[in-house]
Amino acid sequence: GRCHENGAFHYNGKNYSAKSASEIEAILSGKDAASNEDNYAVVSNFEMLTEPNRGFESHYGVLKDALKRPPEEILQELLNSELRGRGGAGFSSGQKIEACRNAPGDTKFVICNADEGDPGAYSDRYLLENRPHAVLFGMMMAGYVAGAEWGILYIRGEYPESVAVVNAAIDKLRAANLLGKNIVGSGFNFDLKVIKAQGAYICGEETALINSIEGQRPEVRTRPPYPATVGLFNKPTIVSNVETLATLHYIIEHSGDKHKKIGTNKSAGTKLMSLDSFFNKPGLYEIEMGTPLSTVIYDLAGGFKSPVKALQIGGPLGGIVPVDKIPELNVSFESFAQHGFMLGHASVVCIPESMPMINYLEHLFDFAAFESCGKCFPCRL
């Protein structure tokens, strides 16, 4: 989660970044806590997920108002918003919640997939550590609409600060009587639990994640059935990623129709992009869907520090974009798919001109083989 700085290491339960031996020495001797701070820019051309913190009462005033509305009405807002899952697949979030709502059963779950394992990605980490209440609000609203009483945050094992921040945010919610039974007299019951993952990349896949929570080997399940009907402990389950859930606050406060008008016809809203340390201005960028990729890379991020020949976008499975393709792409699911790529998590890792492509591919396949659960035939063979 520190690809904007590099020099990342873990010490005494915390993550740090350091550029030199003297900085590392200062941290180890307890003299320099500043290297634990993030040094990346947060740039936005449309503040939805990166808006300034507005305060606890104002934030959850939206929740109290929403709980006065029938769940069907909130569901319609989500469907109208045309929000697509930000974890990579781009499936309709409203339809996923609707499927869970319509599935028979008294016990249902909402899982926040915060197992952000794609190299180069740190947008989930930003939201968990800087906007935890946006994520928790989204889980509560998904639960209210679907009829789920339990929310589980499955947080990447390499993010100790995220676990601490989210647990503190849950404690604050509980102290304000916004968790538990009959929240603000609405008849809605909901509670939250954090599970710290153990560093398996495969657990970013939703069914392997469910297996892990159940205490089984983290292997991918055959689908159908899908988690929305048969998920955690074989109960209907919504599994959504951090960014998807954090977007629900804007939709419910401002309406689904307003969200739909942002972005493109097939990719509504904004997208967080993580840019690595090869950029002149590395950092987290909130981009309106449909923005030309060249605008992001050359105008907002100031281009590259040294010659780059390709970009790995959307994680190890996302496709490698040659730099001469940058002018043809915009930040949307359909643009990337049309050119044979995948937007995925929208993390950007640069491949320098000096690195032979075959070496990079060998590294990529090593990573995929090591992190595979070994269940499906291509990996097993």
mmCIF file of C-alpha atoms in Angstrom:
data_model
loop_
_atom_site.group_PDB
_atom_site.id
_atom_site.type_symbol
_atom_site.label_atom_id
_atom_site.label_comp_id
_atom_site.label_asym_id
_atom_site.label_seq_id
_atom_site.Cartn_x
_atom_site.Cartn_y
_atom_site.Cartn_z
ATOM 1 C CA GLY A 1 0.000 0.000 0.000
ATOM 2 C CA ARG A 2 2.975 2.359 -0.352
ATOM 3 C CA CYS A 3 3.727 2.088 -4.059
ATOM 4 C CA HIS A 4 3.771 5.897 -4.333
ATOM 5 C CA GLU A 5 6.883 5.983 -2.107
ATOM 6 C CA ASN A 6 8.537 2.537 -2.215
ATOM 7 C CA GLY A 7 11.039 1.739 0.531
ATOM 8 C CA ALA A 8 8.179 0.176 2.503
ATOM 9 C CA PHE A 9 8.722 -2.014 5.552
ATOM 10 C CA HIS A 10 6.868 -3.303 8.608
ATOM 11 C CA TYR A 11 8.157 -2.714 12.146
ATOM 12 C CA ASN A 12 6.530 -3.067 15.564
ATOM 13 C CA GLY A 13 3.007 -3.452 14.182
ATOM 14 C CA LYS A 14 3.160 -0.456 11.830
ATOM 15 C CA ASN A 15 4.084 0.184 8.205
ATOM 16 C CA TYR A 16 6.692 2.768 7.231
ATOM 17 C CA SER A 17 8.349 4.234 4.157
ATOM 18 C CA ALA A 18 11.975 5.334 4.105
ATOM 19 C CA LYS A 19 14.251 6.409 1.257
ATOM 20 C CA SER A 20 17.637 6.041 2.944
ATOM 21 C CA ALA A 21 19.512 3.976 5.543
ATOM 22 C CA SER A 22 19.617 6.958 7.909
ATOM 23 C CA GLU A 23 15.803 7.307 7.767
ATOM 24 C CA ILE A 24 15.393 3.605 8.535
ATOM 25 C CA GLU A 25 17.857 3.939 11.428
ATOM 26 C CA ALA A 26 15.877 6.894 12.813
ATOM 27 C CA ILE A 27 12.630 4.898 12.719
ATOM 28 C CA LEU A 28 14.196 1.831 14.353
ATOM 29 C CA SER A 29 15.578 4.011 17.151
ATOM 30 C CA GLY A 30 12.160 5.633 17.654
ATOM 31 C CA LYS A 31 13.265 9.139 16.611
ATOM 32 C CA ASP A 32 11.289 9.558 13.388
ATOM 33 C CA ALA A 33 7.577 8.834 13.372
ATOM 34 C CA ALA A 34 7.051 11.155 10.386
ATOM 35 C CA SER A 35 8.038 8.411 7.947
ATOM 36 C CA ASN A 36 4.813 6.653 8.903
ATOM 37 C CA GLU A 37 2.837 9.540 7.390
ATOM 38 C CA ASP A 38 1.609 9.389 3.808
ATOM 39 C CA ASN A 39 3.477 11.618 1.394
ATOM 40 C CA TYR A 40 1.172 11.249 -1.602
ATOM 41 C CA ALA A 41 -1.020 13.831 -3.232
ATOM 42 C CA VAL A 42 -4.782 13.359 -3.225
ATOM 43 C CA VAL A 43 -5.971 14.955 -6.464
ATOM 44 C CA SER A 44 -9.597 15.156 -7.525
ATOM 45 C CA ASN A 45 -11.427 16.481 -10.552
ATOM 46 C CA PHE A 46 -14.746 15.624 -8.860
ATOM 47 C CA GLU A 47 -14.911 15.317 -5.054
ATOM 48 C CA MET A 48 -17.156 12.405 -4.172
ATOM 49 C CA LEU A 49 -14.887 9.987 -2.335
ATOM 50 C CA THR A 50 -12.183 12.534 -1.504
ATOM 51 C CA GLU A 51 -14.381 15.366 -0.197
ATOM 52 C CA PRO A 52 -13.153 17.036 3.009
ATOM 53 C CA ASN A 53 -14.310 15.337 6.209
ATOM 54 C CA ARG A 54 -17.614 16.908 7.216
ATOM 55 C CA GLY A 55 -17.978 15.706 10.796
ATOM 56 C CA PHE A 56 -19.630 12.705 12.418
ATOM 57 C CA GLU A 57 -23.063 14.247 13.068
ATOM 58 C CA SER A 58 -23.471 15.645 9.557
ATOM 59 C CA HIS A 59 -22.291 12.385 7.993
ATOM 60 C CA TYR A 60 -24.712 10.186 9.916
ATOM 61 C CA GLY A 61 -27.565 12.669 9.607
ATOM 62 C CA VAL A 62 -27.897 11.137 6.121
ATOM 63 C CA LEU A 63 -28.216 7.680 7.735
ATOM 64 C CA LYS A 64 -30.940 8.822 10.134
ATOM 65 C CA ASP A 65 -32.898 10.368 7.247
ATOM 66 C CA ALA A 66 -32.435 7.247 5.099
ATOM 67 C CA LEU A 67 -33.775 4.956 7.854
ATOM 68 C CA LYS A 68 -37.053 6.915 7.733
ATOM 69 C CA ARG A 69 -37.487 5.867 4.105
ATOM 70 C CA PRO A 70 -38.671 2.362 3.093
ATOM 71 C CA PRO A 71 -35.861 0.017 1.935
ATOM 72 C CA GLU A 72 -37.529 -0.316 -1.482
ATOM 73 C CA GLU A 73 -37.083 3.416 -2.044
ATOM 74 C CA ILE A 74 -33.380 3.294 -1.186
ATOM 75 C CA LEU A 75 -32.949 0.266 -3.477
ATOM 76 C CA GLN A 76 -34.495 2.221 -6.340
ATOM 77 C CA GLU A 77 -31.966 5.035 -5.779
ATOM 78 C CA LEU A 78 -29.140 2.502 -6.015
ATOM 79 C CA LEU A 79 -30.557 1.005 -9.195
ATOM 80 C CA ASN A 80 -31.070 4.477 -10.683
ATOM 81 C CA SER A 81 -27.465 5.411 -9.900
ATOM 82 C CA GLU A 82 -26.140 2.705 -12.269
ATOM 83 C CA LEU A 83 -23.185 2.245 -9.917
ATOM 84 C CA ARG A 84 -20.954 -0.621 -11.056
ATOM 85 C CA GLY A 85 -18.696 -2.515 -8.654
ATOM 86 C CA ARG A 86 -15.284 -0.881 -8.278
ATOM 87 C CA GLY A 87 -13.451 -4.093 -7.342
ATOM 88 C CA GLY A 88 -12.761 -5.019 -10.963
ATOM 89 C CA ALA A 89 -15.696 -6.899 -12.471
ATOM 90 C CA GLY A 90 -17.940 -3.840 -12.886
ATOM 91 C CA PHE A 91 -21.216 -5.641 -12.077
ATOM 92 C CA SER A 92 -24.270 -3.541 -11.129
ATOM 93 C CA SER A 93 -24.174 -2.900 -7.378
ATOM 94 C CA GLY A 94 -27.913 -2.241 -7.173
ATOM 95 C CA GLN A 95 -28.726 -5.561 -8.860
ATOM 96 C CA LYS A 96 -26.400 -7.440 -6.488
ATOM 97 C CA ILE A 97 -28.117 -5.905 -3.426
ATOM 98 C CA GLU A 98 -31.548 -6.577 -4.970
ATOM 99 C CA ALA A 99 -30.658 -10.253 -5.538
ATOM 100 C CA CYS A 100 -29.662 -10.626 -1.889
ATOM 101 C CA ARG A 101 -32.836 -8.832 -0.778
ATOM 102 C CA ASN A 102 -35.005 -11.197 -2.854
ATOM 103 C CA ALA A 103 -33.189 -14.345 -1.682
ATOM 104 C CA PRO A 104 -35.135 -16.324 0.958
ATOM 105 C CA GLY A 105 -33.681 -16.486 4.466
ATOM 106 C CA ASP A 106 -33.774 -14.702 7.812
ATOM 107 C CA THR A 107 -29.983 -14.444 8.209
ATOM 108 C CA LYS A 108 -28.047 -12.389 5.660
ATOM 109 C CA PHE A 109 -24.604 -10.795 5.604
ATOM 110 C CA VAL A 110 -22.800 -7.790 4.114
ATOM 111 C CA ILE A 111 -19.073 -8.314 3.535
ATOM 112 C CA CYS A 112 -16.714 -5.452 2.750
ATOM 113 C CA ASN A 113 -13.885 -6.901 0.667
ATOM 114 C CA ALA A 114 -10.920 -4.855 1.913
ATOM 115 C CA ASP A 115 -8.304 -7.453 0.964
ATOM 116 C CA GLU A 116 -6.558 -5.037 -1.390
ATOM 117 C CA GLY A 117 -3.810 -7.278 -2.744
ATOM 118 C CA ASP A 118 -3.154 -5.903 -6.246
ATOM 119 C CA PRO A 119 0.418 -4.592 -6.443
ATOM 120 C CA GLY A 120 0.224 -0.854 -7.044
ATOM 121 C CA ALA A 121 -3.193 -0.373 -5.411
ATOM 122 C CA TYR A 122 -3.769 1.683 -2.274
ATOM 123 C CA SER A 123 -7.155 3.364 -2.840
ATOM 124 C CA ASP A 124 -8.930 1.034 -0.392
ATOM 125 C CA ARG A 125 -6.280 1.796 2.204
ATOM 126 C CA TYR A 126 -6.909 5.537 1.724
ATOM 127 C CA LEU A 127 -10.654 5.090 2.282
ATOM 128 C CA LEU A 128 -10.262 2.787 5.304
ATOM 129 C CA GLU A 129 -7.801 5.107 7.022
ATOM 130 C CA ASN A 130 -9.154 8.513 5.962
ATOM 131 C CA ARG A 131 -12.859 7.900 5.205
ATOM 132 C CA PRO A 132 -13.815 4.905 7.384
ATOM 133 C CA HIS A 133 -17.301 6.239 8.085
ATOM 134 C CA ALA A 134 -18.105 6.422 4.364
ATOM 135 C CA VAL A 135 -17.358 2.689 4.140
ATOM 136 C CA LEU A 136 -19.319 1.804 7.301
ATOM 137 C CA PHE A 137 -22.279 3.900 6.145
ATOM 138 C CA GLY A 138 -22.317 2.004 2.834
ATOM 139 C CA MET A 139 -22.339 -1.345 4.640
ATOM 140 C CA MET A 140 -25.210 -0.257 6.875
ATOM 141 C CA MET A 141 -27.264 0.951 3.928
ATOM 142 C CA ALA A 142 -26.627 -2.260 1.984
ATOM 143 C CA GLY A 143 -27.760 -4.180 5.074
ATOM 144 C CA TYR A 144 -30.867 -2.044 5.489
ATOM 145 C CA VAL A 145 -31.940 -2.601 1.880
ATOM 146 C CA ALA A 146 -31.120 -6.331 1.763
ATOM 147 C CA GLY A 147 -32.416 -7.209 5.238
ATOM 148 C CA ALA A 148 -28.967 -8.147 6.588
ATOM 149 C CA GLU A 149 -28.108 -7.666 10.265
ATOM 150 C CA TRP A 150 -24.371 -8.448 10.131
ATOM 151 C CA GLY A 151 -21.527 -6.596 8.444
ATOM 152 C CA ILE A 152 -18.002 -8.025 8.199
ATOM 153 C CA LEU A 153 -14.932 -6.083 7.097
ATOM 154 C CA TYR A 154 -12.242 -8.431 5.786
ATOM 155 C CA ILE A 155 -9.149 -6.190 5.883
ATOM 156 C CA ARG A 156 -5.787 -6.982 4.311
ATOM 157 C CA GLY A 157 -3.285 -8.350 6.830
ATOM 158 C CA GLU A 158 -0.596 -5.924 5.597
ATOM 159 C CA TYR A 159 -2.726 -2.913 6.651
ATOM 160 C CA PRO A 160 -2.429 -2.785 10.465
ATOM 161 C CA GLU A 161 -3.295 0.926 10.575
ATOM 162 C CA SER A 162 -6.497 0.304 8.595
ATOM 163 C CA VAL A 163 -7.619 -2.320 11.118
ATOM 164 C CA ALA A 164 -7.007 0.078 14.035
ATOM 165 C CA VAL A 165 -8.748 3.039 12.365
ATOM 166 C CA VAL A 166 -11.816 1.018 11.360
ATOM 167 C CA ASN A 167 -12.145 -0.548 14.827
ATOM 168 C CA ALA A 168 -12.011 2.944 16.376
ATOM 169 C CA ALA A 169 -14.696 4.142 13.934
ATOM 170 C CA ILE A 170 -16.925 1.172 14.868
ATOM 171 C CA ASP A 171 -16.458 1.991 18.574
ATOM 172 C CA LYS A 172 -17.540 5.569 17.881
ATOM 173 C CA LEU A 173 -20.649 4.337 16.061
ATOM 174 C CA ARG A 174 -21.488 2.045 18.964
ATOM 175 C CA ALA A 175 -21.005 4.867 21.498
ATOM 176 C CA ALA A 176 -23.449 7.004 19.470
ATOM 177 C CA ASN A 177 -26.062 4.177 19.587
ATOM 178 C CA LEU A 178 -25.894 3.792 15.815
ATOM 179 C CA LEU A 179 -25.113 0.052 15.974
ATOM 180 C CA GLY A 180 -26.983 -2.854 17.506
ATOM 181 C CA LYS A 181 -30.712 -3.351 17.948
ATOM 182 C CA ASN A 182 -33.413 -0.979 16.687
ATOM 183 C CA ILE A 183 -31.064 1.773 15.450
ATOM 184 C CA VAL A 184 -32.611 5.244 16.091
ATOM 185 C CA GLY A 185 -35.997 3.564 16.614
ATOM 186 C CA SER A 186 -36.179 2.412 12.989
ATOM 187 C CA GLY A 187 -36.538 -1.312 13.711
ATOM 188 C CA PHE A 188 -33.260 -1.881 11.825
ATOM 189 C CA ASN A 189 -30.703 -4.123 13.578
ATOM 190 C CA PHE A 190 -27.082 -4.100 12.413
ATOM 191 C CA ASP A 191 -23.667 -4.835 13.869
ATOM 192 C CA LEU A 192 -20.121 -4.877 12.517
ATOM 193 C CA LYS A 193 -17.056 -7.085 12.911
ATOM 194 C CA VAL A 194 -13.492 -6.718 11.594
ATOM 195 C CA ILE A 195 -11.512 -9.765 10.433
ATOM 196 C CA LYS A 196 -7.794 -9.321 9.780
ATOM 197 C CA ALA A 197 -6.679 -11.338 6.765
ATOM 198 C CA GLN A 198 -3.455 -13.328 6.649
ATOM 199 C CA GLY A 199 -1.874 -12.068 3.436
ATOM 200 C CA ALA A 200 -3.286 -14.433 0.785
ATOM 201 C CA TYR A 201 -3.800 -12.698 -2.576
ATOM 202 C CA ILE A 202 -6.450 -15.268 -3.593
ATOM 203 C CA CYS A 203 -8.725 -14.025 -0.775
ATOM 204 C CA GLY A 204 -9.432 -10.920 -2.833
ATOM 205 C CA GLU A 205 -11.713 -13.205 -4.879
ATOM 206 C CA GLU A 206 -15.093 -13.096 -3.154
ATOM 207 C CA THR A 207 -15.751 -16.833 -2.761
ATOM 208 C CA ALA A 208 -12.210 -17.574 -1.533
ATOM 209 C CA LEU A 209 -12.717 -14.728 0.953
ATOM 210 C CA ILE A 210 -15.956 -16.347 2.174
ATOM 211 C CA ASN A 211 -14.157 -19.681 2.599
ATOM 212 C CA SER A 212 -11.461 -17.924 4.629
ATOM 213 C CA ILE A 213 -14.018 -16.330 6.992
ATOM 214 C CA GLU A 214 -15.577 -19.763 7.508
ATOM 215 C CA GLY A 215 -12.179 -21.172 8.488
ATOM 216 C CA GLN A 216 -11.767 -23.241 5.342
ATOM 217 C CA ARG A 217 -8.898 -23.253 2.855
ATOM 218 C CA PRO A 218 -9.110 -20.087 0.740
ATOM 219 C CA GLU A 219 -10.147 -21.728 -2.501
ATOM 220 C CA VAL A 220 -12.418 -20.312 -5.186
ATOM 221 C CA ARG A 221 -15.930 -21.784 -5.240
ATOM 222 C CA THR A 222 -17.774 -22.886 -8.362
ATOM 223 C CA ARG A 223 -20.500 -20.452 -9.436
ATOM 224 C CA PRO A 224 -23.492 -20.548 -9.651
ATOM 225 C CA PRO A 225 -24.761 -20.346 -6.974
ATOM 226 C CA TYR A 226 -23.575 -16.788 -6.446
ATOM 227 C CA PRO A 227 -22.909 -15.323 -2.972
ATOM 228 C CA ALA A 228 -26.002 -13.089 -3.218
ATOM 229 C CA THR A 229 -28.118 -16.234 -2.808
ATOM 230 C CA VAL A 230 -25.691 -18.785 -1.252
ATOM 231 C CA GLY A 231 -22.746 -17.063 0.426
ATOM 232 C CA LEU A 232 -21.269 -16.959 3.936
ATOM 233 C CA PHE A 233 -22.393 -20.053 5.874
ATOM 234 C CA ASN A 234 -24.634 -20.738 2.833
ATOM 235 C CA LYS A 235 -26.694 -17.614 3.624
ATOM 236 C CA PRO A 236 -27.451 -14.754 1.178
ATOM 237 C CA THR A 237 -24.444 -12.433 1.219
ATOM 238 C CA ILE A 238 -23.499 -9.115 -0.396
ATOM 239 C CA VAL A 239 -19.762 -8.947 -1.108
ATOM 240 C CA SER A 240 -18.673 -5.486 -2.256
ATOM 241 C CA ASN A 241 -15.326 -3.758 -2.302
ATOM 242 C CA VAL A 242 -14.393 -0.729 -0.199
ATOM 243 C CA GLU A 243 -14.761 1.901 -2.937
ATOM 244 C CA THR A 244 -18.176 0.616 -4.038
ATOM 245 C CA LEU A 245 -19.587 0.810 -0.506
ATOM 246 C CA ALA A 246 -18.033 4.244 0.130
ATOM 247 C CA THR A 247 -19.885 5.628 -2.923
ATOM 248 C CA LEU A 248 -23.324 4.832 -1.439
ATOM 249 C CA HIS A 249 -23.211 7.907 0.811
ATOM 250 C CA TYR A 250 -23.162 10.278 -2.171
ATOM 251 C CA ILE A 251 -25.940 8.367 -3.939
ATOM 252 C CA ILE A 252 -28.299 8.305 -0.954
ATOM 253 C CA GLU A 253 -27.633 11.927 -0.042
ATOM 254 C CA HIS A 254 -27.844 13.390 -3.552
ATOM 255 C CA SER A 255 -30.007 10.785 -5.428
ATOM 256 C CA GLY A 256 -29.208 8.017 -7.868
ATOM 257 C CA ASP A 257 -30.129 10.188 -10.832
ATOM 258 C CA LYS A 258 -27.484 12.779 -9.908
ATOM 259 C CA HIS A 259 -24.815 10.046 -9.662
ATOM 260 C CA LYS A 260 -25.867 8.635 -13.048
ATOM 261 C CA LYS A 261 -25.230 12.018 -14.710
ATOM 262 C CA ILE A 262 -21.558 11.914 -13.669
ATOM 263 C CA GLY A 263 -19.233 9.933 -15.945
ATOM 264 C CA THR A 264 -20.315 8.047 -19.070
ATOM 265 C CA ASN A 265 -23.432 6.151 -20.143
ATOM 266 C CA LYS A 266 -21.981 2.773 -19.162
ATOM 267 C CA SER A 267 -19.610 3.876 -16.375
ATOM 268 C CA ALA A 268 -21.323 6.288 -13.998
ATOM 269 C CA GLY A 269 -19.603 8.199 -11.190
ATOM 270 C CA THR A 270 -15.925 8.600 -10.338
ATOM 271 C CA LYS A 271 -12.988 6.205 -9.978
ATOM 272 C CA LEU A 272 -10.037 6.262 -7.624
ATOM 273 C CA MET A 273 -6.698 5.614 -9.335
ATOM 274 C CA SER A 274 -3.424 4.759 -7.565
ATOM 275 C CA LEU A 275 -0.331 6.062 -9.359
ATOM 276 C CA ASP A 276 3.068 4.649 -8.410
ATOM 277 C CA SER A 277 6.433 6.341 -7.760
ATOM 278 C CA PHE A 278 7.431 6.536 -11.464
ATOM 279 C CA PHE A 279 5.135 9.556 -11.870
ATOM 280 C CA ASN A 280 6.279 13.102 -11.205
ATOM 281 C CA LYS A 281 3.237 13.507 -8.940
ATOM 282 C CA PRO A 282 2.509 10.049 -7.564
ATOM 283 C CA GLY A 283 -0.591 9.629 -5.448
ATOM 284 C CA LEU A 284 -4.282 8.971 -5.321
ATOM 285 C CA TYR A 285 -6.492 10.506 -7.997
ATOM 286 C CA GLU A 286 -10.282 10.666 -8.010
ATOM 287 C CA ILE A 287 -11.220 10.876 -11.666
ATOM 288 C CA GLU A 288 -14.611 11.383 -13.272
ATOM 289 C CA MET A 289 -15.337 8.321 -15.430
ATOM 290 C CA GLY A 290 -14.734 9.076 -19.094
ATOM 291 C CA THR A 291 -11.693 11.323 -18.445
ATOM 292 C CA PRO A 292 -8.992 10.667 -21.089
ATOM 293 C CA LEU A 293 -6.170 8.538 -19.669
ATOM 294 C CA SER A 294 -3.674 10.985 -21.192
ATOM 295 C CA THR A 295 -5.195 13.797 -19.074
ATOM 296 C CA VAL A 296 -4.623 11.773 -15.909
ATOM 297 C CA ILE A 297 -1.051 10.738 -16.744
ATOM 298 C CA TYR A 298 0.374 13.851 -18.409
ATOM 299 C CA ASP A 299 -1.727 16.761 -17.127
ATOM 300 C CA LEU A 300 -2.675 15.769 -13.572
ATOM 301 C CA ALA A 301 0.245 13.479 -12.651
ATOM 302 C CA GLY A 302 2.878 15.437 -14.606
ATOM 303 C CA GLY A 303 4.122 12.525 -16.716
ATOM 304 C CA PHE A 304 6.931 10.108 -15.874
ATOM 305 C CA LYS A 305 10.178 10.725 -13.965
ATOM 306 C CA SER A 306 12.091 8.410 -16.322
ATOM 307 C CA PRO A 307 11.259 6.668 -19.635
ATOM 308 C CA VAL A 308 8.393 4.161 -19.338
ATOM 309 C CA LYS A 309 7.274 1.729 -22.053
ATOM 310 C CA ALA A 310 4.096 0.224 -20.592
ATOM 311 C CA LEU A 311 1.620 0.421 -17.712
ATOM 312 C CA GLN A 312 0.222 -2.500 -15.742
ATOM 313 C CA ILE A 313 -3.309 -1.270 -14.957
ATOM 314 C CA GLY A 314 -5.799 -3.056 -12.724
ATOM 315 C CA GLY A 315 -3.452 -5.523 -11.064
ATOM 316 C CA PRO A 316 -1.583 -8.620 -12.306
ATOM 317 C CA LEU A 317 -4.643 -9.884 -14.215
ATOM 318 C CA GLY A 318 -5.566 -6.524 -15.707
ATOM 319 C CA GLY A 319 -3.464 -6.327 -18.866
ATOM 320 C CA ILE A 320 -0.362 -4.379 -19.874
ATOM 321 C CA VAL A 321 -0.974 -1.099 -21.715
ATOM 322 C CA PRO A 322 1.825 0.101 -24.038
ATOM 323 C CA VAL A 323 2.396 3.847 -23.672
ATOM 324 C CA ASP A 324 1.428 4.445 -27.328
ATOM 325 C CA LYS A 325 -2.090 3.223 -26.430
ATOM 326 C CA ILE A 326 -2.575 5.903 -23.748
ATOM 327 C CA PRO A 327 -4.140 8.479 -26.154
ATOM 328 C CA GLU A 328 -6.786 5.921 -27.241
ATOM 329 C CA LEU A 329 -8.102 5.122 -23.733
ATOM 330 C CA ASN A 330 -10.316 6.872 -21.247
ATOM 331 C CA VAL A 331 -11.024 5.938 -17.623
ATOM 332 C CA SER A 332 -14.099 3.717 -18.074
ATOM 333 C CA PHE A 333 -14.934 0.016 -18.113
ATOM 334 C CA GLU A 334 -16.070 0.073 -21.742
ATOM 335 C CA SER A 335 -13.034 1.921 -23.125
ATOM 336 C CA PHE A 336 -10.595 -0.534 -21.553
ATOM 337 C CA ALA A 337 -12.660 -3.583 -22.598
ATOM 338 C CA GLN A 338 -12.970 -2.302 -26.160
ATOM 339 C CA HIS A 339 -9.159 -2.201 -26.477
ATOM 340 C CA GLY A 340 -8.622 -5.591 -24.840
ATOM 341 C CA PHE A 341 -7.623 -4.327 -21.391
ATOM 342 C CA MET A 342 -9.313 -4.285 -17.988
ATOM 343 C CA LEU A 343 -9.697 -1.219 -15.757
ATOM 344 C CA GLY A 344 -10.015 -3.406 -12.661
ATOM 345 C CA HIS A 345 -8.980 -1.673 -9.458
ATOM 346 C CA ALA A 346 -7.352 1.101 -11.567
ATOM 347 C CA SER A 347 -3.942 0.779 -9.944
ATOM 348 C CA VAL A 348 -1.112 1.879 -12.249
ATOM 349 C CA VAL A 349 2.339 0.255 -12.105
ATOM 350 C CA CYS A 350 4.915 1.566 -14.586
ATOM 351 C CA ILE A 351 7.296 -0.703 -16.485
ATOM 352 C CA PRO A 352 10.518 1.209 -17.278
ATOM 353 C CA GLU A 353 12.109 1.101 -20.725
ATOM 354 C CA SER A 354 15.228 -0.451 -19.199
ATOM 355 C CA MET A 355 13.352 -3.580 -18.025
ATOM 356 C CA PRO A 356 13.069 -6.446 -20.556
ATOM 357 C CA MET A 357 9.411 -7.305 -20.986
ATOM 358 C CA ILE A 358 10.072 -11.024 -20.692
ATOM 359 C CA ASN A 359 11.616 -10.470 -17.230
ATOM 360 C CA TYR A 360 8.516 -8.593 -16.146
ATOM 361 C CA LEU A 361 6.232 -11.361 -17.447
ATOM 362 C CA GLU A 362 8.317 -14.003 -15.681
ATOM 363 C CA HIS A 363 7.933 -12.055 -12.432
ATOM 364 C CA LEU A 364 4.179 -11.736 -13.052
ATOM 365 C CA PHE A 365 3.741 -15.484 -13.588
ATOM 366 C CA ASP A 366 5.854 -16.251 -10.507
ATOM 367 C CA PHE A 367 3.557 -14.034 -8.485
ATOM 368 C CA ALA A 368 0.399 -15.620 -9.918
ATOM 369 C CA ALA A 369 1.670 -19.170 -9.361
ATOM 370 C CA PHE A 370 2.757 -18.446 -5.790
ATOM 371 C CA GLU A 371 -0.548 -16.746 -4.876
ATOM 372 C CA SER A 372 -2.856 -19.255 -6.608
ATOM 373 C CA CYS A 373 -5.067 -21.517 -4.493
ATOM 374 C CA GLY A 374 -4.211 -24.323 -6.975
ATOM 375 C CA LYS A 375 -7.807 -25.450 -7.386
ATOM 376 C CA CYS A 376 -8.715 -24.707 -11.010
ATOM 377 C CA PHE A 377 -7.093 -26.712 -13.816
ATOM 378 C CA PRO A 378 -4.921 -24.029 -15.489
ATOM 379 C CA CYS A 379 -3.201 -23.283 -12.178
ATOM 380 C CA ARG A 380 -3.078 -26.881 -10.989
ATOM 381 C CA LEU A 381 -1.485 -28.118 -14.226
#
